[in-house]
Amino acid sequence: MANSYFKFRQFRIDQEDCAMKVCTDACILGAWYASKFVSKDRGYPKFLNTGNQDSTYFLGSDAGNFSGVKNILDVGSGTGLLMMMLAQNT
């Protein structure tokens, strides 16, 4: 029997009664986002290191170009997995 939870480094998602459970695709996508957003030399998200207060990046508008990113909007009907994966890297 599979676990009723999915454990990451710094958080755990209890998904026993969830219709949309954590899957491999979501984990890979979250890891890719984290590799793009997290600054390698400073260890915090690149989008927090911008001076422009109005700068918001919409995923898909210019994939791979994250310069000037200040905010990220994760629109979905899941558990917020992508944002939690980004947050654990800060």
PDB file of N, CA and C in Angstrom:
ATOM      1  N   MET A   1       0.837  -1.180   0.000  1.00  0.00           N
ATOM      2  CA  MET A   1       0.000   0.000   0.000  1.00  0.00           C
ATOM      3  C   MET A   1       0.885   1.247   0.000  1.00  0.00           C
ATOM      4  N   ALA A   2       0.520   2.218  -0.789  1.00  0.00           N
ATOM      5  CA  ALA A   2       1.279   3.460  -0.876  1.00  0.00           C
ATOM      6  C   ALA A   2       1.082   4.307   0.377  1.00  0.00           C
ATOM      7  N   ASN A   3       2.038   5.190   0.624  1.00  0.00           N
ATOM      8  CA  ASN A   3       1.910   6.111   1.754  1.00  0.00           C
ATOM      9  C   ASN A   3       0.768   7.086   1.521  1.00  0.00           C
ATOM     10  N   SER A   4       0.194   7.568   2.598  1.00  0.00           N
ATOM     11  CA  SER A   4      -0.864   8.576   2.499  1.00  0.00           C
ATOM     12  C   SER A   4      -0.271   9.983   2.522  1.00  0.00           C
ATOM     13  N   TYR A   5       1.051  10.088   2.484  1.00  0.00           N
ATOM     14  CA  TYR A   5       1.731  11.379   2.497  1.00  0.00           C
ATOM     15  C   TYR A   5       2.884  11.362   1.502  1.00  0.00           C
ATOM     16  N   PHE A   6       3.365  12.551   1.175  1.00  0.00           N
ATOM     17  CA  PHE A   6       4.534  12.706   0.313  1.00  0.00           C
ATOM     18  C   PHE A   6       5.480  13.637   1.044  1.00  0.00           C
ATOM     19  N   LYS A   7       6.700  13.175   1.342  1.00  0.00           N
ATOM     20  CA  LYS A   7       7.641  13.937   2.162  1.00  0.00           C
ATOM     21  C   LYS A   7       8.751  14.527   1.314  1.00  0.00           C
ATOM     22  N   PHE A   8       8.969  15.825   1.509  1.00  0.00           N
ATOM     23  CA  PHE A   8      10.080  16.529   0.889  1.00  0.00           C
ATOM     24  C   PHE A   8      11.107  16.833   1.970  1.00  0.00           C
ATOM     25  N   ARG A   9      12.132  17.610   1.648  1.00  0.00           N
ATOM     26  CA  ARG A   9      13.171  17.915   2.628  1.00  0.00           C
ATOM     27  C   ARG A   9      12.631  18.651   3.853  1.00  0.00           C
ATOM     28  N   GLN A  10      11.817  19.687   3.624  1.00  0.00           N
ATOM     29  CA  GLN A  10      11.399  20.535   4.736  1.00  0.00           C
ATOM     30  C   GLN A  10       9.893  20.566   4.970  1.00  0.00           C
ATOM     31  N   PHE A  11       9.143  19.798   4.252  1.00  0.00           N
ATOM     32  CA  PHE A  11       7.696  19.770   4.469  1.00  0.00           C
ATOM     33  C   PHE A  11       7.129  18.428   4.040  1.00  0.00           C
ATOM     34  N   ARG A  12       5.913  18.174   4.477  1.00  0.00           N
ATOM     35  CA  ARG A  12       5.225  16.925   4.163  1.00  0.00           C
ATOM     36  C   ARG A  12       3.797  17.252   3.749  1.00  0.00           C
ATOM     37  N   ILE A  13       3.318  16.610   2.705  1.00  0.00           N
ATOM     38  CA  ILE A  13       1.952  16.806   2.232  1.00  0.00           C
ATOM     39  C   ILE A  13       1.159  15.552   2.553  1.00  0.00           C
ATOM     40  N   ASP A  14       0.159  15.707   3.418  1.00  0.00           N
ATOM     41  CA  ASP A  14      -0.761  14.604   3.705  1.00  0.00           C
ATOM     42  C   ASP A  14      -1.829  14.613   2.624  1.00  0.00           C
ATOM     43  N   GLN A  15      -1.925  13.525   1.887  1.00  0.00           N
ATOM     44  CA  GLN A  15      -2.782  13.497   0.700  1.00  0.00           C
ATOM     45  C   GLN A  15      -3.746  12.322   0.677  1.00  0.00           C
ATOM     46  N   GLU A  16      -4.078  11.818   1.827  1.00  0.00           N
ATOM     47  CA  GLU A  16      -4.940  10.639   1.897  1.00  0.00           C
ATOM     48  C   GLU A  16      -6.287  10.852   1.211  1.00  0.00           C
ATOM     49  N   ASP A  17      -6.914  11.993   1.444  1.00  0.00           N
ATOM     50  CA  ASP A  17      -8.237  12.253   0.881  1.00  0.00           C
ATOM     51  C   ASP A  17      -8.211  13.198  -0.319  1.00  0.00           C
ATOM     52  N   CYS A  18      -7.036  13.449  -0.872  1.00  0.00           N
ATOM     53  CA  CYS A  18      -6.918  14.370  -2.012  1.00  0.00           C
ATOM     54  C   CYS A  18      -7.253  13.659  -3.317  1.00  0.00           C
ATOM     55  N   ALA A  19      -7.963  14.363  -4.174  1.00  0.00           N
ATOM     56  CA  ALA A  19      -8.271  13.815  -5.498  1.00  0.00           C
ATOM     57  C   ALA A  19      -7.041  13.861  -6.398  1.00  0.00           C
ATOM     58  N   MET A  20      -6.266  14.942  -6.301  1.00  0.00           N
ATOM     59  CA  MET A  20      -5.061  15.107  -7.111  1.00  0.00           C
ATOM     60  C   MET A  20      -3.845  14.934  -6.214  1.00  0.00           C
ATOM     61  N   LYS A  21      -3.262  13.775  -6.235  1.00  0.00           N
ATOM     62  CA  LYS A  21      -2.121  13.483  -5.384  1.00  0.00           C
ATOM     63  C   LYS A  21      -0.826  13.980  -6.033  1.00  0.00           C
ATOM     64  N   VAL A  22       0.211  14.120  -5.220  1.00  0.00           N
ATOM     65  CA  VAL A  22       1.519  14.521  -5.727  1.00  0.00           C
ATOM     66  C   VAL A  22       2.012  13.446  -6.684  1.00  0.00           C
ATOM     67  N   CYS A  23       2.509  13.879  -7.835  1.00  0.00           N
ATOM     68  CA  CYS A  23       2.994  12.921  -8.829  1.00  0.00           C
ATOM     69  C   CYS A  23       4.422  13.279  -9.239  1.00  0.00           C
ATOM     70  N   THR A  24       5.047  12.400  -9.969  1.00  0.00           N
ATOM     71  CA  THR A  24       6.412  12.609 -10.434  1.00  0.00           C
ATOM     72  C   THR A  24       6.516  13.854 -11.299  1.00  0.00           C
ATOM     73  N   ASP A  25       5.541  14.082 -12.169  1.00  0.00           N
ATOM     74  CA  ASP A  25       5.566  15.254 -13.046  1.00  0.00           C
ATOM     75  C   ASP A  25       5.618  16.549 -12.243  1.00  0.00           C
ATOM     76  N   ALA A  26       4.828  16.635 -11.182  1.00  0.00           N
ATOM     77  CA  ALA A  26       4.820  17.837 -10.348  1.00  0.00           C
ATOM     78  C   ALA A  26       6.171  18.034  -9.668  1.00  0.00           C
ATOM     79  N   CYS A  27       6.788  16.960  -9.227  1.00  0.00           N
ATOM     80  CA  CYS A  27       8.097  17.051  -8.568  1.00  0.00           C
ATOM     81  C   CYS A  27       9.170  17.511  -9.547  1.00  0.00           C
ATOM     82  N   ILE A  28       9.140  16.989 -10.754  1.00  0.00           N
ATOM     83  CA  ILE A  28      10.115  17.392 -11.775  1.00  0.00           C
ATOM     84  C   ILE A  28       9.910  18.852 -12.156  1.00  0.00           C
ATOM     85  N   LEU A  29       8.661  19.256 -12.348  1.00  0.00           N
ATOM     86  CA  LEU A  29       8.365  20.645 -12.683  1.00  0.00           C
ATOM     87  C   LEU A  29       8.810  21.579 -11.560  1.00  0.00           C
ATOM     88  N   GLY A  30       8.541  21.215 -10.322  1.00  0.00           N
ATOM     89  CA  GLY A  30       8.968  22.026  -9.181  1.00  0.00           C
ATOM     90  C   GLY A  30      10.479  22.135  -9.084  1.00  0.00           C
ATOM     91  N   ALA A  31      11.186  21.048  -9.353  1.00  0.00           N
ATOM     92  CA  ALA A  31      12.648  21.075  -9.333  1.00  0.00           C
ATOM     93  C   ALA A  31      13.184  21.974 -10.442  1.00  0.00           C
ATOM     94  N   TRP A  32      12.539  21.946 -11.604  1.00  0.00           N
ATOM     95  CA  TRP A  32      12.962  22.811 -12.709  1.00  0.00           C
ATOM     96  C   TRP A  32      12.738  24.275 -12.355  1.00  0.00           C
ATOM     97  N   TYR A  33      11.545  24.597 -11.782  1.00  0.00           N
ATOM     98  CA  TYR A  33      11.271  25.970 -11.355  1.00  0.00           C
ATOM     99  C   TYR A  33      12.331  26.426 -10.362  1.00  0.00           C
ATOM    100  N   ALA A  34      12.617  25.597  -9.387  1.00  0.00           N
ATOM    101  CA  ALA A  34      13.591  25.960  -8.362  1.00  0.00           C
ATOM    102  C   ALA A  34      14.959  26.211  -8.973  1.00  0.00           C
ATOM    103  N   SER A  35      15.349  25.419  -9.967  1.00  0.00           N
ATOM    104  CA  SER A  35      16.652  25.617 -10.602  1.00  0.00           C
ATOM    105  C   SER A  35      16.703  26.931 -11.361  1.00  0.00           C
ATOM    106  N   LYS A  36      15.567  27.409 -11.847  1.00  0.00           N
ATOM    107  CA  LYS A  36      15.521  28.677 -12.577  1.00  0.00           C
ATOM    108  C   LYS A  36      15.406  29.877 -11.648  1.00  0.00           C
ATOM    109  N   PHE A  37      14.695  29.738 -10.534  1.00  0.00           N
ATOM    110  CA  PHE A  37      14.410  30.867  -9.663  1.00  0.00           C
ATOM    111  C   PHE A  37      15.433  31.070  -8.560  1.00  0.00           C
ATOM    112  N   VAL A  38      16.129  30.041  -8.124  1.00  0.00           N
ATOM    113  CA  VAL A  38      17.031  30.168  -6.984  1.00  0.00           C
ATOM    114  C   VAL A  38      18.409  30.581  -7.460  1.00  0.00           C
ATOM    115  N   SER A  39      18.929  31.654  -6.872  1.00  0.00           N
ATOM    116  CA  SER A  39      20.245  32.171  -7.213  1.00  0.00           C
ATOM    117  C   SER A  39      21.306  31.220  -6.675  1.00  0.00           C
ATOM    118  N   LYS A  40      22.189  30.758  -7.542  1.00  0.00           N
ATOM    119  CA  LYS A  40      23.215  29.791  -7.132  1.00  0.00           C
ATOM    120  C   LYS A  40      24.232  30.410  -6.163  1.00  0.00           C
ATOM    121  N   ASP A  41      24.583  31.679  -6.374  1.00  0.00           N
ATOM    122  CA  ASP A  41      25.619  32.289  -5.553  1.00  0.00           C
ATOM    123  C   ASP A  41      25.109  32.832  -4.220  1.00  0.00           C
ATOM    124  N   ARG A  42      23.833  33.171  -4.125  1.00  0.00           N
ATOM    125  CA  ARG A  42      23.321  33.773  -2.893  1.00  0.00           C
ATOM    126  C   ARG A  42      22.398  32.854  -2.111  1.00  0.00           C
ATOM    127  N   GLY A  43      21.781  31.878  -2.757  1.00  0.00           N
ATOM    128  CA  GLY A  43      20.939  30.928  -2.062  1.00  0.00           C
ATOM    129  C   GLY A  43      19.526  31.397  -1.774  1.00  0.00           C
ATOM    130  N   TYR A  44      19.086  32.498  -2.367  1.00  0.00           N
ATOM    131  CA  TYR A  44      17.700  32.921  -2.200  1.00  0.00           C
ATOM    132  C   TYR A  44      17.088  33.145  -3.572  1.00  0.00           C
ATOM    133  N   PRO A  45      15.783  33.164  -3.654  1.00  0.00           N
ATOM    134  CA  PRO A  45      15.147  33.271  -4.970  1.00  0.00           C
ATOM    135  C   PRO A  45      15.554  34.532  -5.712  1.00  0.00           C
ATOM    136  N   LYS A  46      15.827  34.383  -6.994  1.00  0.00           N
ATOM    137  CA  LYS A  46      16.218  35.514  -7.824  1.00  0.00           C
ATOM    138  C   LYS A  46      15.143  36.588  -7.845  1.00  0.00           C
ATOM    139  N   PHE A  47      13.877  36.173  -7.796  1.00  0.00           N
ATOM    140  CA  PHE A  47      12.811  37.162  -7.905  1.00  0.00           C
ATOM    141  C   PHE A  47      12.732  38.067  -6.685  1.00  0.00           C
ATOM    142  N   LEU A  48      13.382  37.698  -5.580  1.00  0.00           N
ATOM    143  CA  LEU A  48      13.418  38.572  -4.411  1.00  0.00           C
ATOM    144  C   LEU A  48      14.549  39.587  -4.510  1.00  0.00           C
ATOM    145  N   ASN A  49      15.419  39.428  -5.498  1.00  0.00           N
ATOM    146  CA  ASN A  49      16.595  40.270  -5.639  1.00  0.00           C
ATOM    147  C   ASN A  49      16.418  41.302  -6.749  1.00  0.00           C
ATOM    148  N   THR A  50      15.204  41.761  -6.983  1.00  0.00           N
ATOM    149  CA  THR A  50      14.976  42.763  -8.019  1.00  0.00           C
ATOM    150  C   THR A  50      14.511  44.053  -7.378  1.00  0.00           C
ATOM    151  N   GLY A  51      14.866  45.153  -7.987  1.00  0.00           N
ATOM    152  CA  GLY A  51      14.504  46.445  -7.443  1.00  0.00           C
ATOM    153  C   GLY A  51      13.155  46.941  -7.924  1.00  0.00           C
ATOM    154  N   ASN A  52      12.660  46.375  -8.993  1.00  0.00           N
ATOM    155  CA  ASN A  52      11.412  46.844  -9.579  1.00  0.00           C
ATOM    156  C   ASN A  52      10.224  46.253  -8.830  1.00  0.00           C
ATOM    157  N   GLN A  53       9.468  47.088  -8.158  1.00  0.00           N
ATOM    158  CA  GLN A  53       8.359  46.623  -7.329  1.00  0.00           C
ATOM    159  C   GLN A  53       7.199  46.074  -8.157  1.00  0.00           C
ATOM    160  N   ASP A  54       7.065  46.520  -9.387  1.00  0.00           N
ATOM    161  CA  ASP A  54       5.936  46.114 -10.216  1.00  0.00           C
ATOM    162  C   ASP A  54       6.247  44.931 -11.119  1.00  0.00           C
ATOM    163  N   SER A  55       7.424  44.361 -10.982  1.00  0.00           N
ATOM    164  CA  SER A  55       7.836  43.288 -11.879  1.00  0.00           C
ATOM    165  C   SER A  55       7.218  41.961 -11.455  1.00  0.00           C
ATOM    166  N   THR A  56       6.412  41.385 -12.301  1.00  0.00           N
ATOM    167  CA  THR A  56       5.792  40.084 -12.060  1.00  0.00           C
ATOM    168  C   THR A  56       6.011  39.217 -13.282  1.00  0.00           C
ATOM    169  N   TYR A  57       6.373  37.974 -13.072  1.00  0.00           N
ATOM    170  CA  TYR A  57       6.607  37.052 -14.180  1.00  0.00           C
ATOM    171  C   TYR A  57       5.420  36.116 -14.306  1.00  0.00           C
ATOM    172  N   PHE A  58       4.875  36.015 -15.485  1.00  0.00           N
ATOM    173  CA  PHE A  58       3.791  35.081 -15.749  1.00  0.00           C
ATOM    174  C   PHE A  58       4.373  33.888 -16.477  1.00  0.00           C
ATOM    175  N   LEU A  59       4.286  32.712 -15.888  1.00  0.00           N
ATOM    176  CA  LEU A  59       4.875  31.525 -16.484  1.00  0.00           C
ATOM    177  C   LEU A  59       4.328  31.314 -17.878  1.00  0.00           C
ATOM    178  N   GLY A  60       5.231  31.100 -18.813  1.00  0.00           N
ATOM    179  CA  GLY A  60       4.837  30.876 -20.187  1.00  0.00           C
ATOM    180  C   GLY A  60       4.975  32.106 -21.057  1.00  0.00           C
ATOM    181  N   SER A  61       5.095  33.295 -20.462  1.00  0.00           N
ATOM    182  CA  SER A  61       5.187  34.501 -21.275  1.00  0.00           C
ATOM    183  C   SER A  61       6.540  34.613 -21.961  1.00  0.00           C
ATOM    184  N   ASP A  62       7.592  34.200 -21.296  1.00  0.00           N
ATOM    185  CA  ASP A  62       8.936  34.227 -21.870  1.00  0.00           C
ATOM    186  C   ASP A  62       9.753  33.160 -21.146  1.00  0.00           C
ATOM    187  N   ALA A  63       9.422  31.916 -21.347  1.00  0.00           N
ATOM    188  CA  ALA A  63       9.994  30.805 -20.579  1.00  0.00           C
ATOM    189  C   ALA A  63      11.512  30.856 -20.572  1.00  0.00           C
ATOM    190  N   GLY A  64      12.090  30.806 -19.394  1.00  0.00           N
ATOM    191  CA  GLY A  64      13.530  30.788 -19.233  1.00  0.00           C
ATOM    192  C   GLY A  64      14.134  32.150 -18.961  1.00  0.00           C
ATOM    193  N   ASN A  65      13.432  33.237 -19.233  1.00  0.00           N
ATOM    194  CA  ASN A  65      13.951  34.571 -18.970  1.00  0.00           C
ATOM    195  C   ASN A  65      13.318  35.092 -17.687  1.00  0.00           C
ATOM    196  N   PHE A  66      14.045  34.989 -16.581  1.00  0.00           N
ATOM    197  CA  PHE A  66      13.497  35.357 -15.285  1.00  0.00           C
ATOM    198  C   PHE A  66      14.100  36.647 -14.743  1.00  0.00           C
ATOM    199  N   SER A  67      14.732  37.437 -15.601  1.00  0.00           N
ATOM    200  CA  SER A  67      15.347  38.670 -15.122  1.00  0.00           C
ATOM    201  C   SER A  67      14.268  39.665 -14.705  1.00  0.00           C
ATOM    202  N   GLY A  68      14.470  40.299 -13.582  1.00  0.00           N
ATOM    203  CA  GLY A  68      13.539  41.295 -13.082  1.00  0.00           C
ATOM    204  C   GLY A  68      12.298  40.734 -12.417  1.00  0.00           C
ATOM    205  N   VAL A  69      12.286  39.451 -12.117  1.00  0.00           N
ATOM    206  CA  VAL A  69      11.102  38.824 -11.526  1.00  0.00           C
ATOM    207  C   VAL A  69      10.997  39.202 -10.056  1.00  0.00           C
ATOM    208  N   LYS A  70       9.833  39.640  -9.635  1.00  0.00           N
ATOM    209  CA  LYS A  70       9.590  40.014  -8.241  1.00  0.00           C
ATOM    210  C   LYS A  70       8.558  39.106  -7.585  1.00  0.00           C
ATOM    211  N   ASN A  71       7.528  38.700  -8.325  1.00  0.00           N
ATOM    212  CA  ASN A  71       6.437  37.889  -7.779  1.00  0.00           C
ATOM    213  C   ASN A  71       6.159  36.700  -8.686  1.00  0.00           C
ATOM    214  N   ILE A  72       5.665  35.635  -8.076  1.00  0.00           N
ATOM    215  CA  ILE A  72       5.257  34.457  -8.837  1.00  0.00           C
ATOM    216  C   ILE A  72       3.829  34.124  -8.430  1.00  0.00           C
ATOM    217  N   LEU A  73       3.010  33.842  -9.407  1.00  0.00           N
ATOM    218  CA  LEU A  73       1.629  33.455  -9.141  1.00  0.00           C
ATOM    219  C   LEU A  73       1.454  32.004  -9.564  1.00  0.00           C
ATOM    220  N   ASP A  74       1.174  31.139  -8.605  1.00  0.00           N
ATOM    221  CA  ASP A  74       0.954  29.719  -8.870  1.00  0.00           C
ATOM    222  C   ASP A  74      -0.548  29.485  -8.868  1.00  0.00           C
ATOM    223  N   VAL A  75      -1.136  29.475 -10.062  1.00  0.00           N
ATOM    224  CA  VAL A  75      -2.579  29.283 -10.180  1.00  0.00           C
ATOM    225  C   VAL A  75      -2.836  27.807 -10.423  1.00  0.00           C
ATOM    226  N   GLY A  76      -3.586  27.209  -9.556  1.00  0.00           N
ATOM    227  CA  GLY A  76      -3.890  25.794  -9.703  1.00  0.00           C
ATOM    228  C   GLY A  76      -4.945  25.385  -8.701  1.00  0.00           C
ATOM    229  N   SER A  77      -5.244  24.114  -8.716  1.00  0.00           N
ATOM    230  CA  SER A  77      -6.243  23.614  -7.778  1.00  0.00           C
ATOM    231  C   SER A  77      -5.652  22.515  -6.911  1.00  0.00           C
ATOM    232  N   GLY A  78      -4.341  22.565  -6.766  1.00  0.00           N
ATOM    233  CA  GLY A  78      -3.666  21.527  -5.999  1.00  0.00           C
ATOM    234  C   GLY A  78      -3.320  21.979  -4.594  1.00  0.00           C
ATOM    235  N   THR A  79      -2.199  21.476  -4.089  1.00  0.00           N
ATOM    236  CA  THR A  79      -1.791  21.719  -2.710  1.00  0.00           C
ATOM    237  C   THR A  79      -0.842  22.895  -2.568  1.00  0.00           C
ATOM    238  N   GLY A  80      -0.448  23.532  -3.662  1.00  0.00           N
ATOM    239  CA  GLY A  80       0.550  24.592  -3.596  1.00  0.00           C
ATOM    240  C   GLY A  80       1.953  24.028  -3.594  1.00  0.00           C
ATOM    241  N   LEU A  81       2.106  22.850  -4.129  1.00  0.00           N
ATOM    242  CA  LEU A  81       3.382  22.136  -4.122  1.00  0.00           C
ATOM    243  C   LEU A  81       4.512  22.949  -4.736  1.00  0.00           C
ATOM    244  N   LEU A  82       4.268  23.601  -5.862  1.00  0.00           N
ATOM    245  CA  LEU A  82       5.334  24.336  -6.538  1.00  0.00           C
ATOM    246  C   LEU A  82       5.870  25.468  -5.673  1.00  0.00           C
ATOM    247  N   MET A  83       4.990  26.207  -5.031  1.00  0.00           N
ATOM    248  CA  MET A  83       5.433  27.306  -4.177  1.00  0.00           C
ATOM    249  C   MET A  83       6.164  26.792  -2.940  1.00  0.00           C
ATOM    250  N   MET A  84       5.716  25.673  -2.393  1.00  0.00           N
ATOM    251  CA  MET A  84       6.399  25.118  -1.223  1.00  0.00           C
ATOM    252  C   MET A  84       7.780  24.601  -1.604  1.00  0.00           C
ATOM    253  N   MET A  85       7.915  24.056  -2.811  1.00  0.00           N
ATOM    254  CA  MET A  85       9.229  23.597  -3.264  1.00  0.00           C
ATOM    255  C   MET A  85      10.172  24.779  -3.448  1.00  0.00           C
ATOM    256  N   LEU A  86       9.671  25.894  -3.978  1.00  0.00           N
ATOM    257  CA  LEU A  86      10.494  27.096  -4.095  1.00  0.00           C
ATOM    258  C   LEU A  86      10.852  27.644  -2.722  1.00  0.00           C
ATOM    259  N   ALA A  87       9.898  27.652  -1.815  1.00  0.00           N
ATOM    260  CA  ALA A  87      10.126  28.205  -0.480  1.00  0.00           C
ATOM    261  C   ALA A  87      11.159  27.403   0.303  1.00  0.00           C
ATOM    262  N   GLN A  88      11.233  26.109   0.108  1.00  0.00           N
ATOM    263  CA  GLN A  88      12.198  25.317   0.872  1.00  0.00           C
ATOM    264  C   GLN A  88      13.627  25.575   0.421  1.00  0.00           C
ATOM    265  N   ASN A  89      13.801  26.203  -0.734  1.00  0.00           N
ATOM    266  CA  ASN A  89      15.139  26.529  -1.220  1.00  0.00           C
ATOM    267  C   ASN A  89      15.602  27.908  -0.783  1.00  0.00           C
ATOM    268  N   THR A  90      14.812  28.600   0.020  1.00  0.00           N
ATOM    269  CA  THR A  90      15.202  29.943   0.454  1.00  0.00           C
ATOM    270  C   THR A  90      15.816  29.898   1.826  1.00  0.00           C
TER     271      THR A  90
END
